[in-house]
Coordinates of C-alpha atoms and ligand atoms in Angstrom, one line a residue:
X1 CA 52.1 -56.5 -48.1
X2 CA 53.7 -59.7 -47.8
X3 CA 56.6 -61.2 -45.9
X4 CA 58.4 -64.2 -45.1
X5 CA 59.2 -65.2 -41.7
X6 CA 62.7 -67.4 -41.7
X7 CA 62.8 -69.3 -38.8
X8 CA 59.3 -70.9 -37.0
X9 CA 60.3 -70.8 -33.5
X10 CA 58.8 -69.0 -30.7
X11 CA 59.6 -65.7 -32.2
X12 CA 59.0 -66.9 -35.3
X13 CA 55.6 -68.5 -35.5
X14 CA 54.1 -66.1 -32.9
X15 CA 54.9 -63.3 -35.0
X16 CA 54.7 -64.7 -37.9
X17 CA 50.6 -65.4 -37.0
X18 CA 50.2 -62.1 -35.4
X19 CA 51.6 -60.1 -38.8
X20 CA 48.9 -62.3 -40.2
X21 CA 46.2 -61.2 -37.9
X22 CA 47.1 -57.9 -38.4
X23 CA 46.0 -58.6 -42.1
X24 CA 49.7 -59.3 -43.7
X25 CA 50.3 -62.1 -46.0
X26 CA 52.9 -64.3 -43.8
X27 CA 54.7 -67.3 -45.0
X28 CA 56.3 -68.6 -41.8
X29 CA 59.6 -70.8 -43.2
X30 CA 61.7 -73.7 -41.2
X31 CA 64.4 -76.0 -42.1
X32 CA 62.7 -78.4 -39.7
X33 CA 60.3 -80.5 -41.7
X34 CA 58.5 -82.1 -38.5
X35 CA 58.0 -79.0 -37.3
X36 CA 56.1 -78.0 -40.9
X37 CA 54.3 -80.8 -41.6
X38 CA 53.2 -80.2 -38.1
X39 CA 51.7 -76.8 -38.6
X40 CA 50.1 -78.2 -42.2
X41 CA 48.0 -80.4 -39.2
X42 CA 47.8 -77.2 -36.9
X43 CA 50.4 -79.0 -34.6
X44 CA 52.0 -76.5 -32.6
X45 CA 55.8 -77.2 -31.8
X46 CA 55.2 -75.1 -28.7
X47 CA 52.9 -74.6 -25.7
X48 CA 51.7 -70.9 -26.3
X49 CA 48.4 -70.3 -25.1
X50 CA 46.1 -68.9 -27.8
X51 CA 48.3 -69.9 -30.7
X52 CA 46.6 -73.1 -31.9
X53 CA 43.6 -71.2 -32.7
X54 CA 45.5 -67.8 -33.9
X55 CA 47.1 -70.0 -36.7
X56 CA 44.1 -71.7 -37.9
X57 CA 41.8 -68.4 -37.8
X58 CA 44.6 -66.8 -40.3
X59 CA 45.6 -69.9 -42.2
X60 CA 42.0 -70.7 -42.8
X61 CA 41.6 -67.1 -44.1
X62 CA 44.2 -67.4 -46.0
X63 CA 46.6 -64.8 -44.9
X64 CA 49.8 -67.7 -43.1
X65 CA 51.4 -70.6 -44.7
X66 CA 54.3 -72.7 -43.9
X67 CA 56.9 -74.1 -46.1
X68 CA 60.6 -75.4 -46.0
X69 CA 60.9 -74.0 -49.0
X70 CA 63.1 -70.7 -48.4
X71 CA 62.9 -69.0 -52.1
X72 CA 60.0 -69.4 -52.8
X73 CA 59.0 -68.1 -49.8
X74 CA 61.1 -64.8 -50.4
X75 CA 60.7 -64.6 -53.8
X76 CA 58.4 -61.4 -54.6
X77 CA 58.5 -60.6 -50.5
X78 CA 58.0 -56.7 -49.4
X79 CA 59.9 -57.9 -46.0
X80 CA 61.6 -60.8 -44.8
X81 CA 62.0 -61.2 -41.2
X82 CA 64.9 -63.8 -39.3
X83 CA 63.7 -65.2 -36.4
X84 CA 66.3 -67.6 -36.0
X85 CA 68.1 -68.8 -33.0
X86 CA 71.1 -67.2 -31.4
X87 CA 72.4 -69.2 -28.6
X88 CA 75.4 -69.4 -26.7
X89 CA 78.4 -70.2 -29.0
X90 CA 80.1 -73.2 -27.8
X91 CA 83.2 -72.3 -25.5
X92 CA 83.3 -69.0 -25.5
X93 CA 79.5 -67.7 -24.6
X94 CA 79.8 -65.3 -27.1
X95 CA 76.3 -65.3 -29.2
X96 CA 76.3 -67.8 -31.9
X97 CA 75.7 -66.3 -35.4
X98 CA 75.7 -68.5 -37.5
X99 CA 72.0 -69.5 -38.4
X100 CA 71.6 -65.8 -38.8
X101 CA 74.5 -65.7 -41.2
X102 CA 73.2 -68.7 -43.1
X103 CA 69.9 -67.2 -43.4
X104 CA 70.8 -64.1 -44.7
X105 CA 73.3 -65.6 -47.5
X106 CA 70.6 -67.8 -48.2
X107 CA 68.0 -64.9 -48.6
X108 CA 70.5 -62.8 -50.6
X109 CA 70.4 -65.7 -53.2
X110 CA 66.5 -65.6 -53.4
X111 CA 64.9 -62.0 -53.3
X112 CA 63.9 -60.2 -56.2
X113 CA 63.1 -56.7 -56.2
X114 CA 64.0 -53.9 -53.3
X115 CA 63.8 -56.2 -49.9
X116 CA 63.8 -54.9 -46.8
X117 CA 65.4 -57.6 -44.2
X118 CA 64.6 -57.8 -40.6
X119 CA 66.5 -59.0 -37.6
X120 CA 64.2 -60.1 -35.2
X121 CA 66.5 -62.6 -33.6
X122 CA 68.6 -61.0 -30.6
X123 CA 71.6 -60.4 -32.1
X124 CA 75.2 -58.2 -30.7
X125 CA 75.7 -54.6 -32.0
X126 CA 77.2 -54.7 -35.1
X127 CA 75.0 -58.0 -36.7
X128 CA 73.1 -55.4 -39.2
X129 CA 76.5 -54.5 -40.9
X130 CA 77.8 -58.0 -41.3
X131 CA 74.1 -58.9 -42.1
X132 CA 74.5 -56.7 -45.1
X133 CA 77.5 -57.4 -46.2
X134 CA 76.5 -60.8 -46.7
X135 CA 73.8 -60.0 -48.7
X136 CA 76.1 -57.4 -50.7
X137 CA 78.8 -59.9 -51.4
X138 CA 76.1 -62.4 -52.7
X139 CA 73.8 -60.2 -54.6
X140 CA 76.1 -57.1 -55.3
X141 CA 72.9 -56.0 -58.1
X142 CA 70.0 -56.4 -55.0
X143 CA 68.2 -53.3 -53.7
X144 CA 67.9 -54.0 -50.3
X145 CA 67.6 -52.3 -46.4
X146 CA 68.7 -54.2 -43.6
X147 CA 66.8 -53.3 -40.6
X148 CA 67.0 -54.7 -36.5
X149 CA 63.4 -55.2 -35.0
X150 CA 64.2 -56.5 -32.1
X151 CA 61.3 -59.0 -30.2
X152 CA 60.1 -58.2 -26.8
X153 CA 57.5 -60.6 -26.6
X154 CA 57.5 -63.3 -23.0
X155 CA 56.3 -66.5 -23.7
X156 CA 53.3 -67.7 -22.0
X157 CA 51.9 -64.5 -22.6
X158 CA 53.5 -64.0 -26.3
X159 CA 50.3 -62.9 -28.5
X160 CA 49.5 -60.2 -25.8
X161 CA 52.7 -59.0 -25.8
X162 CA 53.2 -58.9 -29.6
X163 CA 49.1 -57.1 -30.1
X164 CA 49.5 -54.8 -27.5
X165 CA 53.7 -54.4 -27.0
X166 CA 54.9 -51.7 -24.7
X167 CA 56.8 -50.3 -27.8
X168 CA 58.5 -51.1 -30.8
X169 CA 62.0 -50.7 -31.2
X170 CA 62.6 -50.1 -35.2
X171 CA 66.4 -49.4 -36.2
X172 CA 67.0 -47.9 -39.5
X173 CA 68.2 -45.0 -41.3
X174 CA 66.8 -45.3 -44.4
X175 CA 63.2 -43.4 -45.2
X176 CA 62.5 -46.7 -47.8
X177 CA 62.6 -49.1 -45.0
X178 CA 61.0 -47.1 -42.3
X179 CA 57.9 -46.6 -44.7
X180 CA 57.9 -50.8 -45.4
X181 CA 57.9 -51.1 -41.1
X182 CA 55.2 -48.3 -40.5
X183 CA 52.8 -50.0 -42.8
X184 CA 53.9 -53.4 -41.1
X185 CA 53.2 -51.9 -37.6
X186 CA 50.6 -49.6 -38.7
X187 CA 47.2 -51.1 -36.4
X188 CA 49.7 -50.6 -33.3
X189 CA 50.2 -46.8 -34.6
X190 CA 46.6 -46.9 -34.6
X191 CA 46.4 -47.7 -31.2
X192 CA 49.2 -45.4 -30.5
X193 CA 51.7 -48.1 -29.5
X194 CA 55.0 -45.7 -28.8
X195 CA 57.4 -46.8 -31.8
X196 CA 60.8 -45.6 -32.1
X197 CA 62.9 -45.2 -35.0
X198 CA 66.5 -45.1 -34.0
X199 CA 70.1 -46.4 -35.7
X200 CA 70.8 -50.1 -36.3
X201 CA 73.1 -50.6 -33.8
X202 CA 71.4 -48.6 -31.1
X203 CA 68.4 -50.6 -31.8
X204 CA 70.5 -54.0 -31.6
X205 CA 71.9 -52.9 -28.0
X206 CA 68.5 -51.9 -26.4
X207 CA 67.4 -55.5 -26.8
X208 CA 70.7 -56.4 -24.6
X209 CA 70.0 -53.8 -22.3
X210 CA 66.1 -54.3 -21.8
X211 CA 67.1 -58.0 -20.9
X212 CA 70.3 -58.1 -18.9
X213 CA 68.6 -54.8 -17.1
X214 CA 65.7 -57.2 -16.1
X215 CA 68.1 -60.2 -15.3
X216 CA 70.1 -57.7 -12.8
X217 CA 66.6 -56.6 -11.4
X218 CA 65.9 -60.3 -10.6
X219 CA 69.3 -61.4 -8.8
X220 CA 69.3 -58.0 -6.7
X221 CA 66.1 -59.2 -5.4
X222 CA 67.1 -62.6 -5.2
X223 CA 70.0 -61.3 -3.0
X224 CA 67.9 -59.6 -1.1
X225 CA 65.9 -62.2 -0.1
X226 CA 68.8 -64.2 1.1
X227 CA 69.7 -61.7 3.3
X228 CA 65.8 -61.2 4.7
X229 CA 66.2 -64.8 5.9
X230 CA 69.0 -64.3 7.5
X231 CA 68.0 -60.7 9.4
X232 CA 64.6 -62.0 9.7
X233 CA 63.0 -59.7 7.1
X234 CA 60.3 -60.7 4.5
X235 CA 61.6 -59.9 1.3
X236 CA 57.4 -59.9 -0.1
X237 CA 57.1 -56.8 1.8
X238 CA 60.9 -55.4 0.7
X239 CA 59.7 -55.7 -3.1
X240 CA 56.2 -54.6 -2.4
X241 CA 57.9 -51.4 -0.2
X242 CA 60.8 -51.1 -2.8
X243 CA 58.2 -51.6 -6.1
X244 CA 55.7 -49.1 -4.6
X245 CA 58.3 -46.3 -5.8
X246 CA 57.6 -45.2 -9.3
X247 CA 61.7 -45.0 -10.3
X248 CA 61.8 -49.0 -9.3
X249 CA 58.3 -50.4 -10.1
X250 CA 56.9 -53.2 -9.3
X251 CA 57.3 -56.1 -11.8
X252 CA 60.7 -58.1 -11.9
X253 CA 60.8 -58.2 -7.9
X254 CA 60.0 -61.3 -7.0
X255 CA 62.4 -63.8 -5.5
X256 CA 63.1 -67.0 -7.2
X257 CA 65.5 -69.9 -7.8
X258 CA 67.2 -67.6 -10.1
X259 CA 66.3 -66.6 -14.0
X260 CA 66.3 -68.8 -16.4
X261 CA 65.1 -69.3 -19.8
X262 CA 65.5 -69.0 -23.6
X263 CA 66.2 -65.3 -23.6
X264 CA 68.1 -64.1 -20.2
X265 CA 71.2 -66.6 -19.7
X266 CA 72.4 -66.7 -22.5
X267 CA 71.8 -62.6 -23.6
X268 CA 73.3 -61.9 -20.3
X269 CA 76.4 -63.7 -21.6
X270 CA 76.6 -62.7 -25.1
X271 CA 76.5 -59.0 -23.8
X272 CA 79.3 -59.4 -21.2
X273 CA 81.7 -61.1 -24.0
X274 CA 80.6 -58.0 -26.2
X275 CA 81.2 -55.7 -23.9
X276 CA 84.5 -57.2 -23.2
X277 CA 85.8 -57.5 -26.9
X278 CA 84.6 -53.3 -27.1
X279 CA 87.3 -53.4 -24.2
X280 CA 84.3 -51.7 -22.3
X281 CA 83.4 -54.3 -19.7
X282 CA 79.8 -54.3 -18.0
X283 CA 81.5 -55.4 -14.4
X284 CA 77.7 -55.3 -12.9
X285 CA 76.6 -58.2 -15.0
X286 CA 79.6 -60.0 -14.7
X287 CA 78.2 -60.4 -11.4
X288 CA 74.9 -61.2 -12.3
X289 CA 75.7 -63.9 -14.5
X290 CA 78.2 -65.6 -11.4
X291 CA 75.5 -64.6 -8.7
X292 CA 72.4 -66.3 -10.7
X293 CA 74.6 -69.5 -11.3
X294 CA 75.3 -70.3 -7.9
X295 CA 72.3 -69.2 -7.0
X296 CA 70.5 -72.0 -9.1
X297 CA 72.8 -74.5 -7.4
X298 CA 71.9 -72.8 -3.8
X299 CA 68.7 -74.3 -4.5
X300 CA 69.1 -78.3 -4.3
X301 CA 71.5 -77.3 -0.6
X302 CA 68.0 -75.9 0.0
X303 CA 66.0 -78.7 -0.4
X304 CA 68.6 -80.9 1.1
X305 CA 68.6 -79.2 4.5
X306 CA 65.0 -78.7 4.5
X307 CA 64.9 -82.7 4.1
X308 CA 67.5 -82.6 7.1
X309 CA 70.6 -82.7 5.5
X310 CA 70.5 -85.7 3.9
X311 CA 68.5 -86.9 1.0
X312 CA 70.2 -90.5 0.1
X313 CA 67.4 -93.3 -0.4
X314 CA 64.7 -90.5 -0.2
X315 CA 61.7 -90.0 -2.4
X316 CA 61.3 -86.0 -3.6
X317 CA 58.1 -84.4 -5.2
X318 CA 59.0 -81.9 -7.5
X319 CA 56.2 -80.2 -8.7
X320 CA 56.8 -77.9 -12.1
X321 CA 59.9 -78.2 -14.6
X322 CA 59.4 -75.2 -17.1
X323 CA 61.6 -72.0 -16.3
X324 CA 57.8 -70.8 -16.0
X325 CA 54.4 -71.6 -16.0
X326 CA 52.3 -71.2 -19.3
X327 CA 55.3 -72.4 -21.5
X328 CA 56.7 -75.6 -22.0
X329 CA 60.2 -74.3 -22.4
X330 CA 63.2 -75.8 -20.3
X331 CA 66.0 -74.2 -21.8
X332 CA 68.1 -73.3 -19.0
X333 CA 65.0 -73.6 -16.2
X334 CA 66.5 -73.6 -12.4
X335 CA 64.9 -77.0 -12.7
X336 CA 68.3 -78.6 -14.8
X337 CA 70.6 -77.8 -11.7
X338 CA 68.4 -78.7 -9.5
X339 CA 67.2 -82.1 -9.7
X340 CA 70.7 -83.7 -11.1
X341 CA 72.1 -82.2 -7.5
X342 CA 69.5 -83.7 -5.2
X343 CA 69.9 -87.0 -7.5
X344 CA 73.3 -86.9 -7.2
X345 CA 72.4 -86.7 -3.7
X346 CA 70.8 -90.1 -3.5
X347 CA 67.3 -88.8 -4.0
X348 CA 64.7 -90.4 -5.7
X349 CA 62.6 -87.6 -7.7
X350 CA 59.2 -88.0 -8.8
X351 CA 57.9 -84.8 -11.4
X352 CA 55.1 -83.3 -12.5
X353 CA 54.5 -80.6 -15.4
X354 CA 51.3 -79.5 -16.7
X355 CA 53.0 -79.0 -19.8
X356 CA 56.7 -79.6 -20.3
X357 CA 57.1 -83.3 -19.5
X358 CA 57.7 -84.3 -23.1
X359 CA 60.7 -81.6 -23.3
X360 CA 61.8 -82.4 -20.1
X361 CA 62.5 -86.2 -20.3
X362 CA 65.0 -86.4 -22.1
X363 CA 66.9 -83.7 -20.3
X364 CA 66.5 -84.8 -17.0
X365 CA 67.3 -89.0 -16.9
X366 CA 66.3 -90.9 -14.1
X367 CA 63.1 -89.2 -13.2
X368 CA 59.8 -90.6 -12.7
X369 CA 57.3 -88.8 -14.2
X370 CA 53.7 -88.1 -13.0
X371 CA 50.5 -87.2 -14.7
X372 CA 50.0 -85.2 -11.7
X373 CA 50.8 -83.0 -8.8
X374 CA 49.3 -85.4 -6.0
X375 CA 50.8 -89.0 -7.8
X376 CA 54.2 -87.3 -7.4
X377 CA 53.7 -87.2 -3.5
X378 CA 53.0 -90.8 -2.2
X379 CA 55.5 -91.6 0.1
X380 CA 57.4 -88.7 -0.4
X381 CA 60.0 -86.9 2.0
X382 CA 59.4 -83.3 0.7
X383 CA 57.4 -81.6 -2.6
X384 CA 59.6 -79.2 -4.0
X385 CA 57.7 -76.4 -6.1
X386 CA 59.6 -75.1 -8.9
X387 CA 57.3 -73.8 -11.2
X388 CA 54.4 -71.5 -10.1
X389 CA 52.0 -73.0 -12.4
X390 CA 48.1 -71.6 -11.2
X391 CA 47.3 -75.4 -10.2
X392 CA 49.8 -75.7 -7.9
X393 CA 48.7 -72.8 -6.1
X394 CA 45.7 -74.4 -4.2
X395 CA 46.3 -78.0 -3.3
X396 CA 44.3 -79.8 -0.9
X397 CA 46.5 -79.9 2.0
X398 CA 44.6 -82.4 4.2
X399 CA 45.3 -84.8 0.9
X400 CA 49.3 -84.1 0.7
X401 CA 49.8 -84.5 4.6
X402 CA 48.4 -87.8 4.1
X403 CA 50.3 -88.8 0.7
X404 CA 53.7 -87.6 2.2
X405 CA 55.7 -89.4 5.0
X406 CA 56.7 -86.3 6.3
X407 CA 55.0 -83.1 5.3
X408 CA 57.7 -81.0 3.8
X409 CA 57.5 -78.1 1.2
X410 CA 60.4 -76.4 -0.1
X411 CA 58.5 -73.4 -1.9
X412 CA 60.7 -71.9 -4.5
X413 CA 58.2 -69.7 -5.9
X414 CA 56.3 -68.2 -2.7
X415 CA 53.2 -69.2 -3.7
X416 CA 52.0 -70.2 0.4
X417 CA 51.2 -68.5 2.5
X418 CA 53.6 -69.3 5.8
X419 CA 51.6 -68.6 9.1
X420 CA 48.7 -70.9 7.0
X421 CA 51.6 -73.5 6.4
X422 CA 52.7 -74.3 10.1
X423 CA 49.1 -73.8 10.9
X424 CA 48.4 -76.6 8.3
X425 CA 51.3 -78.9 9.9
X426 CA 53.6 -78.4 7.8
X427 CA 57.5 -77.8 8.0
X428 CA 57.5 -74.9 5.0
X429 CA 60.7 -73.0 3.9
X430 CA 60.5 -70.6 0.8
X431 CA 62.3 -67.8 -0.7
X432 CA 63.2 -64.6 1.5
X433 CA 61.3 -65.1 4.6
X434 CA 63.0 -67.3 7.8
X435 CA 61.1 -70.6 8.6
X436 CA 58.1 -69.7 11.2
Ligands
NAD1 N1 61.8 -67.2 -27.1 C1 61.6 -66.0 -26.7 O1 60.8 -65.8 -25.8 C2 62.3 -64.8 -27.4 C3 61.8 -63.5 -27.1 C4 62.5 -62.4 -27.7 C5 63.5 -62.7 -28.6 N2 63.9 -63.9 -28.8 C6 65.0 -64.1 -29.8 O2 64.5 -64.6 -31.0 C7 65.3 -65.5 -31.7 C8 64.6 -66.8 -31.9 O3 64.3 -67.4 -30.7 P1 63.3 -68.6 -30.6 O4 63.1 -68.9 -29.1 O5 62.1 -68.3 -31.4 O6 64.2 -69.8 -31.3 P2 63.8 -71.3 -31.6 O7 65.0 -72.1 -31.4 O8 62.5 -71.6 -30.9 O9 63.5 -71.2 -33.2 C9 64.4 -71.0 -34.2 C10 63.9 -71.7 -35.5 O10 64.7 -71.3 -36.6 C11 64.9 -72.4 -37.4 N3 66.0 -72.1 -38.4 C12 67.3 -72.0 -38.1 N4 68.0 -71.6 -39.3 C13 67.1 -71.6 -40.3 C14 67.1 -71.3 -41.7 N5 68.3 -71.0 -42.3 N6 66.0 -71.4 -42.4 C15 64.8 -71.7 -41.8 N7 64.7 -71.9 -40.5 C16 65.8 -71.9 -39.7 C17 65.1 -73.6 -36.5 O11 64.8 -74.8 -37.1 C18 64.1 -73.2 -35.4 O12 62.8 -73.8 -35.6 C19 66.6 -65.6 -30.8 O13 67.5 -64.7 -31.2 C20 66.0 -65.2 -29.4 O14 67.0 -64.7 -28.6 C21 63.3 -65.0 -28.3

């Protein structure tokens, strides 16, 4: 088997290497030519742990390659996949189509022989039939199958979750194409991965659904927890007693400065303006979308009254960037409304990222930047944690109380313990659980 991969992103590369690994010959293509000669070096344009070596095992054996070069790379292929982006379209939030579009006219133009062609990108119902059209009105001779494979994969943990996925979602109805998938997918049938055949567009809407299901889970707890601080509840234990019921499990419960990220924004969008044009509106995440928003903003009043209500001429710590730990993404991270508020403010803010400093300079002027956690505190008012990266978990208190003038956390993660805070000397405020 071979494929070509359009589109080197996240999605893109990390599948791309893992169809490789699973013994497929992958040509992973990009229109950016940095980002190629890059991966010629084994540069990876992302943080992803595990990948560096995952792409030199399979390029060295011979199985992934990288080009700009889009025919050729299609030319002869059993499967191409489009990993392109999809973000928010400009002005209206629906999602924006158009590198999918270009990719698949410019596919059409260069496949030879029966080709099946993949979505991977998240893309609204209905993207498979335009998707094909395309490809009809270019190539009307070309045997072809258009197929929506939609990508679960998280980053920071992205190989894990592509090797050992909770299922795969294949939508087709055509026997020619399943066959190419199952043998694409066959070492997760052999480790009895559940994978479901269903329709295109029932396959293009449970990638909506998973996403803006997961969204909703987070801002219901994050509401939660902002009530808990003001009943006095802890909203740890409300998730913990809440998750400990099989129907509402445990995972997505944990309060935060609100979801951010590549994936969940702008989905959580592109469904509601779907949902709306269907004249079938999707009132709950309406909501959600409003309620995370504000809730990012929230945030910097947060830190602002933890710092007394006023943070003009004062020096913040902020400690993490990323929308998570383990990536070095900041598209759409709390961290974007965050810092331009308290800087607004009159703050001076001092940063530290184990990994997303280069991404986030130019996104958030005026900050100093760190090498790390403890150079961001000297003389600061209050550290602000924003990303739970593992080494912020255990600092050496004794040695922030003496860097800070006045020893101040704002947790937004809940990484400390609280009774162990005020023991410590520290005024602490976090997420869902009233100042001790
Ligand atoms: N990032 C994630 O965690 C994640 C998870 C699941 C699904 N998805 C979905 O996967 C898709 C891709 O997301 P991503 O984060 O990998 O995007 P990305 O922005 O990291 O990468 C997209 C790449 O496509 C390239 N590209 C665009 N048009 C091209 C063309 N015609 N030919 C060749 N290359 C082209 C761009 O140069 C870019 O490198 C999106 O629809 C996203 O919603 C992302």
């Amino acid at each position: 088997m071979r494929i070509a991969m359009i589109g080197t992103g996240y999605v893109g590369l990390v599948s791309g290497a893992c169809f490789s690994e699973f013994g497929t010959d992958v040509v992973c293509v990009d229109k950016d030519v940095t980002k190629i000669e890059n991966l010629h070096k084994n540069i990876m344009p992302i943080f992803e742990p595990g990948l560096d070596k995952l792409v030199e095992n399979n390029v060295s054996g011979g199985r992934l390659s990288f080009t700009t070069d889009l025919k050729e790379a299609v030319k002869g292929a059993d499967a191409v996949f489009i990993g392109v982006g999809t973000p928010t379209r400009r002005g209206d939030g629906h999602a924006d189509l158009s590198y999918v579009y270009g990719a698949a006219k410019e596919i059409a133009e260069a496949m030879d022989g029966y080709t099946v062609i993949v979505t991977k990108s998240t893309v609204p119902v209905g993207t498979g039939d335009e998707v094909e059209k395309i490809i009809r009105d270019t190539r009307p001779d070309a045997e072809f199958d258009v197929v929506s494979n939609p990508e679960f994969l998280r980053e920071g943990s992205a190989i894990e979750d592509f090797m050992r996925p909770d299922r795969v979602v294949i939508g087709t109805e055509s026997d020619r194409a399943q066959e190419v998938m199952r043998q694409l997918y066959r070492p997760l049938f052999l480790i009895e991965t559940p994978i479901m055949f269903t329709q295109r567009r029932t396959s293009e809407l449970i990638k909506y659904a998973a996403n803006t299901f997961l969204a909703a889970k987070i801002t219901f707890i994050n509401e939660i927890a902002d009530l808990c601080e003001v009943v006095g509840a802890d909203v740890q234990a409300v998730a913990k007693g809440i998750g400990l019921d099989g129907r509402i499990g445990k995972k997505f419960l944990h309060a935060g400065p609100g979801y951010g990220g590549s994936c969940f924004p702008k989905d959580t969008l592109a469904l509601v303006k779907t949902a709306q044009q269907y004249g079938s509106p999707l009132k709950i995440i309406e909501t959600v979308v409003e309620v995370n928003a504000e809730r990012k903003k929230k945030m910097a009043a947060k830190v602002i009254a933890a710092c007394g209500g006023d943070v003009k001429g004062k020096k913040i710590s902020v400690l993490g960037v990323a929308f998570k730990p383990n990536t070095d993404d900041m598209r759409d991270s709390p961290s974007l409304d965050i810092i331009p508020v308290l800087q607004d403010a009159g703050a001076e803010i001092c940063a530290y990222d184990p990994e997303a400093m280069g991404e986030a300079k130019e996104m958030l002027p005026g900050v100093t930047w760190k090498e790390n956690s403890y150079d961001t505190m000297e003389g600061a008012s209050a550290i602000v944690l924003i990303t739970e990266w593992n080494e912020f978990r255990m600092l050496d208190l004794d040695r922030v109380k003496e860097l800070l003038e006045t020893p101040v956390m704002v947790d937004l993660r809940n990484v400390y313990n609280r009774a162990e805070m005020k023991e410590a000397g520290f005024d602490y405020s976090c997420i869902g659980r009233a100042k001790l």
